[in-house]
Coordinates of C-alpha atoms in Angstrom, one line a residue:
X1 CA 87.6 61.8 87.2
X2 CA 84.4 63.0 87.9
X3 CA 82.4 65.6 86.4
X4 CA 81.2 68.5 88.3
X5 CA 78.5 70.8 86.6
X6 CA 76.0 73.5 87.8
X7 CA 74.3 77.1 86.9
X8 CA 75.0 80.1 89.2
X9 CA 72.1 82.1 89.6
X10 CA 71.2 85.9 91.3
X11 CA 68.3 85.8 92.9
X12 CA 67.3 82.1 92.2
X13 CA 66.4 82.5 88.6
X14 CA 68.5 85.2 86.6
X15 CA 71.6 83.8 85.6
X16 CA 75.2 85.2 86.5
X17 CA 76.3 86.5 83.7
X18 CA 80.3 86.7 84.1
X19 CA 80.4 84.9 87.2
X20 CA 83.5 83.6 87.9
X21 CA 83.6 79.9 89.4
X22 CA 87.0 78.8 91.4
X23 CA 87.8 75.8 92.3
X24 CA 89.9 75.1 95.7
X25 CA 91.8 72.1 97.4
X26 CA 91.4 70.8 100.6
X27 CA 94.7 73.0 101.3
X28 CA 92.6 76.2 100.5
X29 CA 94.6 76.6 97.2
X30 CA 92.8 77.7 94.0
X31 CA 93.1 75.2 91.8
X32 CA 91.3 76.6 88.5
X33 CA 89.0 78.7 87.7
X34 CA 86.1 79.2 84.9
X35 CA 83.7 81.8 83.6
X36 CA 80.1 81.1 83.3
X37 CA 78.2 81.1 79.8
X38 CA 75.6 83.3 79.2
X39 CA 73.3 81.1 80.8
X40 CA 75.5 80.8 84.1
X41 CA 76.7 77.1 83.3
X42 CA 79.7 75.9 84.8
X43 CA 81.4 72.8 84.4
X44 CA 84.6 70.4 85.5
X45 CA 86.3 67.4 85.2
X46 CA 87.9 66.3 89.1
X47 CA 89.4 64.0 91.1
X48 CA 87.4 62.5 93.6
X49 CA 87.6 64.4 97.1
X50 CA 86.2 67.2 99.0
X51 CA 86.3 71.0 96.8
X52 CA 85.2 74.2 97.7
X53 CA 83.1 76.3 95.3
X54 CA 83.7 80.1 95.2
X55 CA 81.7 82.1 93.4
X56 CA 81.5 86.0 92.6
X57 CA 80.4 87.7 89.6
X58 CA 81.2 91.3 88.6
X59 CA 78.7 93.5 90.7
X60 CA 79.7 92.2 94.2
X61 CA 77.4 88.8 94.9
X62 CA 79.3 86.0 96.6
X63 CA 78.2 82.5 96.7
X64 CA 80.3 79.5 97.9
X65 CA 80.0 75.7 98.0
X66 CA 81.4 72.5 99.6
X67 CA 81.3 69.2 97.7
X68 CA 82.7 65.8 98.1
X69 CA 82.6 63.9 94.7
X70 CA 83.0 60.2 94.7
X71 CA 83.1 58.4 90.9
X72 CA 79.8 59.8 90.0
X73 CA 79.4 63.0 88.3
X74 CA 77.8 65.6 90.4
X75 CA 75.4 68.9 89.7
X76 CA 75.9 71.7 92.0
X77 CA 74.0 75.2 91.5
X78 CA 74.8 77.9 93.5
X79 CA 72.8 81.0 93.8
X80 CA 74.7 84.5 94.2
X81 CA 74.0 86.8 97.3
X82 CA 74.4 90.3 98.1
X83 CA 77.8 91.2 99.8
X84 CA 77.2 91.7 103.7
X85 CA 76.1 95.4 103.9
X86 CA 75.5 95.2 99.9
X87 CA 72.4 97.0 98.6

């Protein structure tokens, strides 16, 4: 198992308070999913193979994420965007 950490952002530097993370499969299934801490800190304990960060907090912003983890633990930080047609 592998550890996979990170902090979700808005905007590149406020963090995303309540963000959720999930976690899918290669299959597209959700495996788990997390809330952020108040500083928008996520983190995971997986099996080596490809995932697929999604990412969405409470007022609409979407960020997502691919990542292959070998043996070695792995930081990922995603910043959140505005929805498409979101203000």
């Amino acid at each position: 198992m592998a550890k996979l950490s990170g902090r979700v952002t808005v905007h590149g530097d406020h963090p995303a308070k309540n963000a959720t993370v999930e976690v899918h499969n290669s299959s597209g299934d959700v495996v788990d999913q997390v809330v952020v801490d108040d500083d928008g800190n996520y983190n995971y304990h997986l099996a080596p193979g490809t995932w697929k960060l999604n990412v969405y907090d409470p007022h609409g912003h979407r960020g997502t994420s691919e990542v292959t983890l070998g043996d070695d633990d792995q930081t990922v930080n995603l910043d959140l965007h505005e929805p498409e047609g979101g203000h």
